[in-house]
């Protein structure tokens, strides 16, 4: 049992259904073919030689296949994590290519260890703090940054890398005269091929077609040489990923840690989101977030020892894997083997691959992630969340990816807290002829009673809103003038109460007692009963003033006495608490 | 009307009742007499010459009397703010006495401006973030630090100032041989006088008696001179506070800003707490927090131009003022005049006042603030809040006052958020013979139905707990096995829902639809109805599946059809929403 939980692959092997084989093999080959251009393209986003995208497409896939709980997740290089890798190492300053590679591998190792530890200590829930608007705003901004970062390859010009959109665009315009129109044309053709195949023949590997067209064009016309040469990939080493331990000191670890943590969380977020979406489609297995962290962590950590930069489960390839019929991780193993064979035998074929084709692959992939529809939806449905999306989007564009996401999370939490300090409050009245009580501001058929105030406070009561509870109640009491004789506090919406809330209630009960206004409580929940009991103010409230429902409290009030028979009946429900 | 709100004193004057005069005069004189030793003592906590405590007891009182909304609040130097002042300026390093004084006045000006702006921009609610446990832990720690800071004066030894308890104590022990036993004896006598008068003759000014006994003893025996001289106050300038603008540059402002903000908030917190407590006793006026900020801000800012260091409304003097019969701010004006007269004519009398008597005044005052009973109460009633109290207490002792309070606030909020990610969840069942539904884990008389799950999620649904809502529901559904046909979600405890929550509900509805399990909602609140409607998932939920109460949903389920008559009746209550 425990073995199965630690090595979910055991389950897959034991229960392997031979009918699945065709789907697994087909999907594995499809994803593998997709991985070749994507891997090389994403490595170039990360600022690494193209072959590192292929290295990162072998060991991590195999490790995840052993430990992962998803059966369709396609692990490997992805655009977002590649960009984060470039950002992290870019912050170090100018370094040699070999040092750059070494940093990328250290980063993968750190990401792996962090994810592994987060999983072991069951901290996967941290990813829940990334709200939908934050993810959406952040993804759109990152997609824009990634897409535009490829502009130089698409246009065949040499402009400095930048993560600031206005710089990228103004640099591109300033270098208008230097545009390599042949490279640009090849790129545009590539984009067209990918988009058209995607639209009309989803099952075919459009990206590979674009790559083949690009290579053939350059080879045929000899465009890779001469004065106006199109920038091409050139030599790709003909080796499989080798075992090597990245070298590092404490300094590097300290410097890279914040970004490693960001990558660990962002990549987990991307991966778990797609894994859960696909699981919901299949329902014959269950994705376990903390085990996913362990699996992705091991994939990164072990991968880093075999020349792999940070990887995760990607959106697009996972979708393709699933659509192509993958039923188990056998599909991923087949993809990895295909990449390995490519590395060993096929890399010379990619010598003439134009960089503008890789740019085309990336641009089509990421611009699909820009989610303006969600922004419109939120504008219509939830202004706060719309504002959070926008804030995260611009914070990411202006301050960079990790700060943008951080700002989004902090703002979201601040907003939740701010709102909880001034929760919705309602005054209730009877729905004629029933025992229901509803908000008097929403329905004009309701019948309020002059000497009675029914107060619904739509929040837990805690230190930051205890004063608001009090002030709002006071305001409503003043509106009622001198007629008021009873305040009924609807306990159904009060989900918990802390010690500051109890202090406040204590004072309020005292205050209104002196004003000869009774306070009754209805439908108090178990945890709140416990807190009132332990806080020692249940005696001051008195069980006589606690009722199962508003109607009962009103009845008791109107009769100016309690029906002792009914009361006896419910005593245990009202008084029960776990001290 | 507006004038009255900006100058609450106008109201007091217009409605002045001549019967109040005796109380106001008596209280004003009592507090003034109390202010003489306290002012000098607190100035020494702040590291200032004693006379500055008297300066700070004139203008701020008069300014507050004009703008303040409380009628009993006694403004002036207080222990906590004095200590914070010492901490703030101490951080600058060794400076001359005149520079030190200048910093204290700059600080008062900054505190005043900050409080004034907070009030004008209605940010008084910020003080609500200081929860009871945080205030209690912080106050106890500060009292301990302040009290022990007087140890050197009480023992008559010269040890370096420190805010670390262990240093203070070990320094005192190391200097055991240097203890001035006469000073110590005088201090002990002073403490005894204050404590005994406090216990048996509350109305008398015990602190002043101690001061008189101290002065007479030193004068009579000539203890202020010679080899084993008792440390005394010596010359106090014979002048009233003069107008002068403190000199400062941008550097000082930047450096002092964090502490000025801390002092602004802490002093407001102390002041508003006591002002509200006294208001609750009187009820013939209303304390308005934002106007209080304006009043305290002006008191500090204007005070700083008349040689006054940061002041606020103090606990003990306000209580005395009230008990002595103060009805309006006339009492404060009388206190200020008494201090002014003292400054002009009586300061020579204090030449022989032993510092150990001032230490006695401070120690008795602050050790009364150590609130171990609250800690015991919380240990019994609320472990989380007990932990927060303890954490704030130790953080204050170890890291200092402003960091301690900061840590307390951040921890409190983190705890609130953490708890909201895993809210209480209950499965409900019918209370036999009624329409009430309660938690099956708390009552064993309840009758669960096999093919029905009634799910109560005790929290708003938002991004940080949407996944928990889903996971917990899934868990409960799995427990129900294949019998389950309907999930009823109790809407009464769901106070709001954000876009992440709506995304989640959308997926869940889809998921359970495919599993042929219906989802019904009961008692959805207005704001949640609005959000579901605007979020566009009300159609997927369908109004057919929304009910006024759990009982109705169960009835409809059991009859396997809805009573269309009843439904028609409630339609408007169920469908109403403000898009």
mmCIF file with all atom_site columns, C-alpha atoms in Angstrom, chain A residues 125 128-133 276 279-280 283 286 374 377-378 380-382 385 409 412-413 416-418 420-422 424 431-436 438 442-443 445-446 456-460 462-465 467-468 470-471 474 490 492-495 497-500 503 507 510-512 514-515 523 525-527 529-531 534-535 547-549 552 569-570 572-574 576-578, chain B residues 125 128-133 276 279-280 283 286 374 377-378 380-382 385 409 412-413 416-418 420-422 424 431-436 438 442-443 445-446 456-460 462-465 467-468 470-471 474 490 492-495 497-500 503 507 510-511 514-515 523-527 529-531 534-535 547-549 552 569-570 572-574 576-578:
data_model
loop_
_atom_site.group_PDB
_atom_site.id
_atom_site.type_symbol
_atom_site.label_atom_id
_atom_site.label_alt_id
_atom_site.label_comp_id
_atom_site.label_asym_id
_atom_site.label_entity_id
_atom_site.label_seq_id
_atom_site.pdbx_PDB_ins_code
_atom_site.Cartn_x
_atom_site.Cartn_y
_atom_site.Cartn_z
_atom_site.occupancy
_atom_site.B_iso_or_equiv
_atom_site.pdbx_formal_charge
_atom_site.auth_seq_id
_atom_site.auth_comp_id
_atom_site.auth_asym_id
_atom_site.auth_atom_id
_atom_site.pdbx_PDB_model_num
ATOM 1   C CA . UNK A 1 125 ? -1.743  24.115 -0.054  1.00 0.00 ? 125 UNK A CA 1
ATOM 2   C CA . UNK A 1 128 ? -4.019  27.976 -3.108  1.00 0.00 ? 128 UNK A CA 1
ATOM 3   C CA . UNK A 1 129 ? -2.932  31.509 -2.315  1.00 0.00 ? 129 UNK A CA 1
ATOM 4   C CA . UNK A 1 130 ? -2.631  32.123 -6.035  1.00 0.00 ? 130 UNK A CA 1
ATOM 5   C CA . UNK A 1 131 ? -6.149  33.246 -6.847  1.00 0.00 ? 131 UNK A CA 1
ATOM 6   C CA . UNK A 1 132 ? -7.684  32.976 -10.307 1.00 0.00 ? 132 UNK A CA 1
ATOM 7   C CA . UNK A 1 133 ? -7.345  36.687 -11.093 1.00 0.00 ? 133 UNK A CA 1
ATOM 8   C CA . UNK A 1 276 ? -6.249  18.294 -12.076 1.00 0.00 ? 276 UNK A CA 1
ATOM 9   C CA . UNK A 1 279 ? -7.827  14.044 -13.958 1.00 0.00 ? 279 UNK A CA 1
ATOM 10  C CA . UNK A 1 280 ? -11.335 15.492 -13.806 1.00 0.00 ? 280 UNK A CA 1
ATOM 11  C CA . UNK A 1 283 ? -11.633 10.020 -12.935 1.00 0.00 ? 283 UNK A CA 1
ATOM 12  C CA . UNK A 1 286 ? -6.538  10.849 -8.237  1.00 0.00 ? 286 UNK A CA 1
ATOM 13  C CA . UNK A 1 374 ? -11.315 36.412 -18.267 1.00 0.00 ? 374 UNK A CA 1
ATOM 14  C CA . UNK A 1 377 ? -15.769 38.418 -17.485 1.00 0.00 ? 377 UNK A CA 1
ATOM 15  C CA . UNK A 1 378 ? -14.397 39.780 -14.226 1.00 0.00 ? 378 UNK A CA 1
ATOM 16  C CA . UNK A 1 380 ? -18.742 42.354 -15.522 1.00 0.00 ? 380 UNK A CA 1
ATOM 17  C CA . UNK A 1 381 ? -18.954 40.087 -12.510 1.00 0.00 ? 381 UNK A CA 1
ATOM 18  C CA . UNK A 1 382 ? -16.484 41.142 -9.836  1.00 0.00 ? 382 UNK A CA 1
ATOM 19  C CA . UNK A 1 385 ? -11.112 40.598 -8.839  1.00 0.00 ? 385 UNK A CA 1
ATOM 20  C CA . UNK A 1 409 ? -0.731  37.531 -3.781  1.00 0.00 ? 409 UNK A CA 1
ATOM 21  C CA . UNK A 1 412 ? -5.344  39.625 -2.859  1.00 0.00 ? 412 UNK A CA 1
ATOM 22  C CA . UNK A 1 413 ? -4.808  38.862 0.811   1.00 0.00 ? 413 UNK A CA 1
ATOM 23  C CA . UNK A 1 416 ? -9.660  39.831 1.709   1.00 0.00 ? 416 UNK A CA 1
ATOM 24  C CA . UNK A 1 417 ? -8.630  41.283 5.051   1.00 0.00 ? 417 UNK A CA 1
ATOM 25  C CA . UNK A 1 418 ? -9.827  44.756 4.175   1.00 0.00 ? 418 UNK A CA 1
ATOM 26  C CA . UNK A 1 420 ? -13.506 41.373 6.296   1.00 0.00 ? 420 UNK A CA 1
ATOM 27  C CA . UNK A 1 421 ? -13.074 44.530 8.365   1.00 0.00 ? 421 UNK A CA 1
ATOM 28  C CA . UNK A 1 422 ? -16.326 45.903 6.939   1.00 0.00 ? 422 UNK A CA 1
ATOM 29  C CA . UNK A 1 424 ? -21.995 42.986 4.810   1.00 0.00 ? 424 UNK A CA 1
ATOM 30  C CA . UNK A 1 431 ? -41.416 36.966 5.193   1.00 0.00 ? 431 UNK A CA 1
ATOM 31  C CA . UNK A 1 432 ? -45.182 37.186 5.725   1.00 0.00 ? 432 UNK A CA 1
ATOM 32  C CA . UNK A 1 433 ? -46.864 33.939 6.631   1.00 0.00 ? 433 UNK A CA 1
ATOM 33  C CA . UNK A 1 434 ? -43.633 31.965 7.055   1.00 0.00 ? 434 UNK A CA 1
ATOM 34  C CA . UNK A 1 435 ? -40.836 31.431 9.580   1.00 0.00 ? 435 UNK A CA 1
ATOM 35  C CA . UNK A 1 436 ? -38.232 32.916 7.216   1.00 0.00 ? 436 UNK A CA 1
ATOM 36  C CA . UNK A 1 438 ? -34.731 38.156 5.107   1.00 0.00 ? 438 UNK A CA 1
ATOM 37  C CA . UNK A 1 442 ? -33.784 43.684 -0.563  1.00 0.00 ? 442 UNK A CA 1
ATOM 38  C CA . UNK A 1 443 ? -37.474 42.899 -0.175  1.00 0.00 ? 443 UNK A CA 1
ATOM 39  C CA . UNK A 1 445 ? -42.841 42.724 1.332   1.00 0.00 ? 445 UNK A CA 1
ATOM 40  C CA . UNK A 1 446 ? -41.155 42.127 4.671   1.00 0.00 ? 446 UNK A CA 1
ATOM 41  C CA . UNK A 1 456 ? -27.182 39.698 10.738  1.00 0.00 ? 456 UNK A CA 1
ATOM 42  C CA . UNK A 1 457 ? -23.412 40.241 10.600  1.00 0.00 ? 457 UNK A CA 1
ATOM 43  C CA . UNK A 1 458 ? -22.066 38.367 7.555   1.00 0.00 ? 458 UNK A CA 1
ATOM 44  C CA . UNK A 1 459 ? -18.643 37.397 8.835   1.00 0.00 ? 459 UNK A CA 1
ATOM 45  C CA . UNK A 1 460 ? -16.717 35.701 11.565  1.00 0.00 ? 460 UNK A CA 1
ATOM 46  C CA . UNK A 1 462 ? -12.467 38.821 15.025  1.00 0.00 ? 462 UNK A CA 1
ATOM 47  C CA . UNK A 1 463 ? -10.187 41.584 16.148  1.00 0.00 ? 463 UNK A CA 1
ATOM 48  C CA . UNK A 1 464 ? -10.234 43.527 12.888  1.00 0.00 ? 464 UNK A CA 1
ATOM 49  C CA . UNK A 1 465 ? -14.013 43.774 12.655  1.00 0.00 ? 465 UNK A CA 1
ATOM 50  C CA . UNK A 1 467 ? -15.325 47.405 16.426  1.00 0.00 ? 467 UNK A CA 1
ATOM 51  C CA . UNK A 1 468 ? -17.349 47.455 13.203  1.00 0.00 ? 468 UNK A CA 1
ATOM 52  C CA . UNK A 1 470 ? -20.283 47.223 17.612  1.00 0.00 ? 470 UNK A CA 1
ATOM 53  C CA . UNK A 1 471 ? -20.489 50.510 15.685  1.00 0.00 ? 471 UNK A CA 1
ATOM 54  C CA . UNK A 1 474 ? -25.101 51.000 17.666  1.00 0.00 ? 474 UNK A CA 1
ATOM 55  C CA . UNK A 1 490 ? -28.487 35.913 13.865  1.00 0.00 ? 490 UNK A CA 1
ATOM 56  C CA . UNK A 1 492 ? -26.011 31.442 11.438  1.00 0.00 ? 492 UNK A CA 1
ATOM 57  C CA . UNK A 1 493 ? -23.671 33.815 9.621   1.00 0.00 ? 493 UNK A CA 1
ATOM 58  C CA . UNK A 1 494 ? -21.126 34.046 12.430  1.00 0.00 ? 494 UNK A CA 1
ATOM 59  C CA . UNK A 1 495 ? -18.705 31.263 11.644  1.00 0.00 ? 495 UNK A CA 1
ATOM 60  C CA . UNK A 1 497 ? -15.278 34.348 17.164  1.00 0.00 ? 497 UNK A CA 1
ATOM 61  C CA . UNK A 1 498 ? -11.915 35.161 18.706  1.00 0.00 ? 498 UNK A CA 1
ATOM 62  C CA . UNK A 1 499 ? -11.031 36.599 22.092  1.00 0.00 ? 499 UNK A CA 1
ATOM 63  C CA . UNK A 1 500 ? -11.253 40.204 20.878  1.00 0.00 ? 500 UNK A CA 1
ATOM 64  C CA . UNK A 1 503 ? -14.390 41.030 24.806  1.00 0.00 ? 503 UNK A CA 1
ATOM 65  C CA . UNK A 1 507 ? -19.041 44.934 26.713  1.00 0.00 ? 507 UNK A CA 1
ATOM 66  C CA . UNK A 1 510 ? -23.292 44.981 29.556  1.00 0.00 ? 510 UNK A CA 1
ATOM 67  C CA . UNK A 1 511 ? -23.996 48.201 27.684  1.00 0.00 ? 511 UNK A CA 1
ATOM 68  C CA . UNK A 1 512 ? -27.423 47.195 26.371  1.00 0.00 ? 512 UNK A CA 1
ATOM 69  C CA . UNK A 1 514 ? -27.925 49.053 31.263  1.00 0.00 ? 514 UNK A CA 1
ATOM 70  C CA . UNK A 1 515 ? -30.104 50.516 28.509  1.00 0.00 ? 515 UNK A CA 1
ATOM 71  C CA . UNK A 1 523 ? -28.719 29.430 15.593  1.00 0.00 ? 523 UNK A CA 1
ATOM 72  C CA . UNK A 1 525 ? -22.885 27.255 15.636  1.00 0.00 ? 525 UNK A CA 1
ATOM 73  C CA . UNK A 1 526 ? -20.929 24.651 17.584  1.00 0.00 ? 526 UNK A CA 1
ATOM 74  C CA . UNK A 1 527 ? -17.482 26.280 17.330  1.00 0.00 ? 527 UNK A CA 1
ATOM 75  C CA . UNK A 1 529 ? -20.816 28.025 21.286  1.00 0.00 ? 529 UNK A CA 1
ATOM 76  C CA . UNK A 1 530 ? -17.521 26.473 22.381  1.00 0.00 ? 530 UNK A CA 1
ATOM 77  C CA . UNK A 1 531 ? -15.754 29.821 22.229  1.00 0.00 ? 531 UNK A CA 1
ATOM 78  C CA . UNK A 1 534 ? -14.754 28.816 27.225  1.00 0.00 ? 534 UNK A CA 1
ATOM 79  C CA . UNK A 1 535 ? -14.547 32.596 27.086  1.00 0.00 ? 535 UNK A CA 1
ATOM 80  C CA . UNK A 1 547 ? -32.781 30.045 20.383  1.00 0.00 ? 547 UNK A CA 1
ATOM 81  C CA . UNK A 1 548 ? -32.732 27.518 17.582  1.00 0.00 ? 548 UNK A CA 1
ATOM 82  C CA . UNK A 1 549 ? -34.036 30.025 15.022  1.00 0.00 ? 549 UNK A CA 1
ATOM 83  C CA . UNK A 1 552 ? -38.485 31.043 17.986  1.00 0.00 ? 552 UNK A CA 1
ATOM 84  C CA . UNK A 1 569 ? -37.057 19.981 23.942  1.00 0.00 ? 569 UNK A CA 1
ATOM 85  C CA . UNK A 1 570 ? -34.172 21.927 22.363  1.00 0.00 ? 570 UNK A CA 1
ATOM 86  C CA . UNK A 1 572 ? -29.425 19.996 24.477  1.00 0.00 ? 572 UNK A CA 1
ATOM 87  C CA . UNK A 1 573 ? -28.964 21.550 21.031  1.00 0.00 ? 573 UNK A CA 1
ATOM 88  C CA . UNK A 1 574 ? -28.587 25.011 22.450  1.00 0.00 ? 574 UNK A CA 1
ATOM 89  C CA . UNK A 1 576 ? -24.062 21.640 23.762  1.00 0.00 ? 576 UNK A CA 1
ATOM 90  C CA . UNK A 1 577 ? -20.473 22.799 23.533  1.00 0.00 ? 577 UNK A CA 1
ATOM 91  C CA . UNK A 1 578 ? -17.077 21.155 23.694  1.00 0.00 ? 578 UNK A CA 1
ATOM 92  C CA . UNK B 2 125 ? -9.839  51.826 11.701  1.00 0.00 ? 125 UNK B CA 1
ATOM 93  C CA . UNK B 2 128 ? -8.528  47.640 14.901  1.00 0.00 ? 128 UNK B CA 1
ATOM 94  C CA . UNK B 2 129 ? -5.719  45.456 13.625  1.00 0.00 ? 129 UNK B CA 1
ATOM 95  C CA . UNK B 2 130 ? -4.303  45.453 17.117  1.00 0.00 ? 130 UNK B CA 1
ATOM 96  C CA . UNK B 2 131 ? -6.098  42.481 18.616  1.00 0.00 ? 131 UNK B CA 1
ATOM 97  C CA . UNK B 2 132 ? -6.675  42.045 22.329  1.00 0.00 ? 132 UNK B CA 1
ATOM 98  C CA . UNK B 2 133 ? -3.979  39.376 22.766  1.00 0.00 ? 133 UNK B CA 1
ATOM 99  C CA . UNK B 2 276 ? -14.148 54.610 24.790  1.00 0.00 ? 276 UNK B CA 1
ATOM 100 C CA . UNK B 2 279 ? -17.541 57.121 27.295  1.00 0.00 ? 279 UNK B CA 1
ATOM 101 C CA . UNK B 2 280 ? -19.361 53.824 27.827  1.00 0.00 ? 280 UNK B CA 1
ATOM 102 C CA . UNK B 2 283 ? -23.130 57.910 27.471  1.00 0.00 ? 283 UNK B CA 1
ATOM 103 C CA . UNK B 2 286 ? -19.779 59.987 21.695  1.00 0.00 ? 286 UNK B CA 1
ATOM 104 C CA . UNK B 2 374 ? -5.576  37.745 30.627  1.00 0.00 ? 374 UNK B CA 1
ATOM 105 C CA . UNK B 2 377 ? -7.895  33.365 30.708  1.00 0.00 ? 377 UNK B CA 1
ATOM 106 C CA . UNK B 2 378 ? -6.753  32.889 27.134  1.00 0.00 ? 378 UNK B CA 1
ATOM 107 C CA . UNK B 2 380 ? -8.194  28.303 29.156  1.00 0.00 ? 380 UNK B CA 1
ATOM 108 C CA . UNK B 2 381 ? -10.417 29.743 26.449  1.00 0.00 ? 381 UNK B CA 1
ATOM 109 C CA . UNK B 2 382 ? -8.496  30.211 23.222  1.00 0.00 ? 382 UNK B CA 1
ATOM 110 C CA . UNK B 2 385 ? -4.944  33.832 21.086  1.00 0.00 ? 385 UNK B CA 1
ATOM 111 C CA . UNK B 2 409 ? -0.059  42.174 14.093  1.00 0.00 ? 409 UNK B CA 1
ATOM 112 C CA . UNK B 2 412 ? -2.499  37.639 14.062  1.00 0.00 ? 412 UNK B CA 1
ATOM 113 C CA . UNK B 2 413 ? -3.369  38.281 10.437  1.00 0.00 ? 413 UNK B CA 1
ATOM 114 C CA . UNK B 2 416 ? -6.674  34.488 10.582  1.00 0.00 ? 416 UNK B CA 1
ATOM 115 C CA . UNK B 2 417 ? -5.754  33.712 6.997   1.00 0.00 ? 417 UNK B CA 1
ATOM 116 C CA . UNK B 2 418 ? -4.354  30.296 7.840   1.00 0.00 ? 418 UNK B CA 1
ATOM 117 C CA . UNK B 2 420 ? -9.693  30.590 6.870   1.00 0.00 ? 420 UNK B CA 1
ATOM 118 C CA . UNK B 2 421 ? -7.918  28.195 4.509   1.00 0.00 ? 421 UNK B CA 1
ATOM 119 C CA . UNK B 2 422 ? -9.235  25.239 6.522   1.00 0.00 ? 422 UNK B CA 1
ATOM 120 C CA . UNK B 2 424 ? -14.841 24.258 10.087  1.00 0.00 ? 424 UNK B CA 1
ATOM 121 C CA . UNK B 2 431 ? -33.387 17.188 14.591  1.00 0.00 ? 431 UNK B CA 1
ATOM 122 C CA . UNK B 2 432 ? -36.230 14.670 14.890  1.00 0.00 ? 432 UNK B CA 1
ATOM 123 C CA . UNK B 2 433 ? -39.704 16.157 14.637  1.00 0.00 ? 433 UNK B CA 1
ATOM 124 C CA . UNK B 2 434 ? -38.526 19.636 13.655  1.00 0.00 ? 434 UNK B CA 1
ATOM 125 C CA . UNK B 2 435 ? -37.297 21.555 10.626  1.00 0.00 ? 435 UNK B CA 1
ATOM 126 C CA . UNK B 2 436 ? -33.887 22.154 12.221  1.00 0.00 ? 436 UNK B CA 1
ATOM 127 C CA . UNK B 2 438 ? -27.554 20.334 13.058  1.00 0.00 ? 438 UNK B CA 1
ATOM 128 C CA . UNK B 2 442 ? -22.196 16.985 17.931  1.00 0.00 ? 442 UNK B CA 1
ATOM 129 C CA . UNK B 2 443 ? -25.571 15.333 18.448  1.00 0.00 ? 443 UNK B CA 1
ATOM 130 C CA . UNK B 2 445 ? -30.088 12.078 18.206  1.00 0.00 ? 445 UNK B CA 1
ATOM 131 C CA . UNK B 2 446 ? -29.939 13.298 14.625  1.00 0.00 ? 446 UNK B CA 1
ATOM 132 C CA . UNK B 2 456 ? -22.141 23.244 5.771   1.00 0.00 ? 456 UNK B CA 1
ATOM 133 C CA . UNK B 2 457 ? -18.908 25.116 5.016   1.00 0.00 ? 457 UNK B CA 1
ATOM 134 C CA . UNK B 2 458 ? -18.350 27.658 7.801   1.00 0.00 ? 458 UNK B CA 1
ATOM 135 C CA . UNK B 2 459 ? -16.621 30.414 5.866   1.00 0.00 ? 459 UNK B CA 1
ATOM 136 C CA . UNK B 2 460 ? -16.800 32.712 2.940   1.00 0.00 ? 460 UNK B CA 1
ATOM 137 C CA . UNK B 2 462 ? -12.440 32.563 -1.626  1.00 0.00 ? 462 UNK B CA 1
ATOM 138 C CA . UNK B 2 463 ? -9.275  31.654 -3.454  1.00 0.00 ? 463 UNK B CA 1
ATOM 139 C CA . UNK B 2 464 ? -7.392  30.361 -0.436  1.00 0.00 ? 464 UNK B CA 1
ATOM 140 C CA . UNK B 2 465 ? -10.069 27.873 0.625   1.00 0.00 ? 465 UNK B CA 1
ATOM 141 C CA . UNK B 2 467 ? -9.707  23.926 -3.015  1.00 0.00 ? 467 UNK B CA 1
ATOM 142 C CA . UNK B 2 468 ? -10.493 22.904 0.560   1.00 0.00 ? 468 UNK B CA 1
ATOM 143 C CA . UNK B 2 470 ? -13.857 20.952 -3.032  1.00 0.00 ? 470 UNK B CA 1
ATOM 144 C CA . UNK B 2 471 ? -11.588 18.392 -1.374  1.00 0.00 ? 471 UNK B CA 1
ATOM 145 C CA . UNK B 2 474 ? -15.238 15.041 -2.302  1.00 0.00 ? 474 UNK B CA 1
ATOM 146 C CA . UNK B 2 490 ? -26.150 25.194 3.319   1.00 0.00 ? 490 UNK B CA 1
ATOM 147 C CA . UNK B 2 492 ? -26.436 30.418 5.480   1.00 0.00 ? 492 UNK B CA 1
ATOM 148 C CA . UNK B 2 493 ? -22.813 30.110 6.525   1.00 0.00 ? 493 UNK B CA 1
ATOM 149 C CA . UNK B 2 494 ? -21.370 31.250 3.194   1.00 0.00 ? 494 UNK B CA 1
ATOM 150 C CA . UNK B 2 495 ? -21.038 35.004 3.638   1.00 0.00 ? 495 UNK B CA 1
ATOM 151 C CA . UNK B 2 497 ? -17.784 34.193 -2.734  1.00 0.00 ? 497 UNK B CA 1
ATOM 152 C CA . UNK B 2 498 ? -15.070 35.488 -5.060  1.00 0.00 ? 498 UNK B CA 1
ATOM 153 C CA . UNK B 2 499 ? -14.295 34.610 -8.664  1.00 0.00 ? 499 UNK B CA 1
ATOM 154 C CA . UNK B 2 500 ? -11.994 31.725 -7.704  1.00 0.00 ? 500 UNK B CA 1
ATOM 155 C CA . UNK B 2 503 ? -14.762 28.869 -10.882 1.00 0.00 ? 503 UNK B CA 1
ATOM 156 C CA . UNK B 2 507 ? -16.353 22.809 -11.974 1.00 0.00 ? 507 UNK B CA 1
ATOM 157 C CA . UNK B 2 510 ? -20.208 19.977 -13.798 1.00 0.00 ? 510 UNK B CA 1
ATOM 158 C CA . UNK B 2 511 ? -18.367 17.136 -12.067 1.00 0.00 ? 511 UNK B CA 1
ATOM 159 C CA . UNK B 2 514 ? -21.648 13.806 -14.709 1.00 0.00 ? 514 UNK B CA 1
ATOM 160 C CA . UNK B 2 515 ? -21.789 11.541 -11.660 1.00 0.00 ? 515 UNK B CA 1
ATOM 161 C CA . UNK B 2 523 ? -30.670 30.039 2.185   1.00 0.00 ? 523 UNK B CA 1
ATOM 162 C CA . UNK B 2 524 ? -28.202 31.752 -0.149  1.00 0.00 ? 524 UNK B CA 1
ATOM 163 C CA . UNK B 2 525 ? -27.572 35.301 0.985   1.00 0.00 ? 525 UNK B CA 1
ATOM 164 C CA . UNK B 2 526 ? -28.081 38.394 -1.125  1.00 0.00 ? 526 UNK B CA 1
ATOM 165 C CA . UNK B 2 527 ? -24.412 39.219 -1.793  1.00 0.00 ? 527 UNK B CA 1
ATOM 166 C CA . UNK B 2 529 ? -26.774 35.482 -5.010  1.00 0.00 ? 529 UNK B CA 1
ATOM 167 C CA . UNK B 2 530 ? -25.471 38.634 -6.687  1.00 0.00 ? 530 UNK B CA 1
ATOM 168 C CA . UNK B 2 531 ? -22.054 37.089 -7.209  1.00 0.00 ? 531 UNK B CA 1
ATOM 169 C CA . UNK B 2 534 ? -23.035 38.080 -12.206 1.00 0.00 ? 534 UNK B CA 1
ATOM 170 C CA . UNK B 2 535 ? -20.544 35.246 -12.424 1.00 0.00 ? 535 UNK B CA 1
ATOM 171 C CA . UNK B 2 547 ? -34.453 26.682 -1.571  1.00 0.00 ? 547 UNK B CA 1
ATOM 172 C CA . UNK B 2 548 ? -35.313 28.944 1.331   1.00 0.00 ? 548 UNK B CA 1
ATOM 173 C CA . UNK B 2 549 ? -34.213 26.387 3.903   1.00 0.00 ? 549 UNK B CA 1
ATOM 174 C CA . UNK B 2 552 ? -37.640 22.641 1.982   1.00 0.00 ? 552 UNK B CA 1
ATOM 175 C CA . UNK B 2 569 ? -44.615 31.784 -3.247  1.00 0.00 ? 569 UNK B CA 1
ATOM 176 C CA . UNK B 2 570 ? -40.871 32.110 -2.534  1.00 0.00 ? 570 UNK B CA 1
ATOM 177 C CA . UNK B 2 572 ? -38.912 36.365 -5.521  1.00 0.00 ? 572 UNK B CA 1
ATOM 178 C CA . UNK B 2 573 ? -36.848 35.672 -2.386  1.00 0.00 ? 573 UNK B CA 1
ATOM 179 C CA . UNK B 2 574 ? -34.779 33.061 -4.133  1.00 0.00 ? 574 UNK B CA 1
ATOM 180 C CA . UNK B 2 576 ? -33.685 38.383 -6.149  1.00 0.00 ? 576 UNK B CA 1
ATOM 181 C CA . UNK B 2 577 ? -30.197 39.656 -6.836  1.00 0.00 ? 577 UNK B CA 1
ATOM 182 C CA . UNK B 2 578 ? -28.641 43.013 -7.650  1.00 0.00 ? 578 UNK B CA 1
#
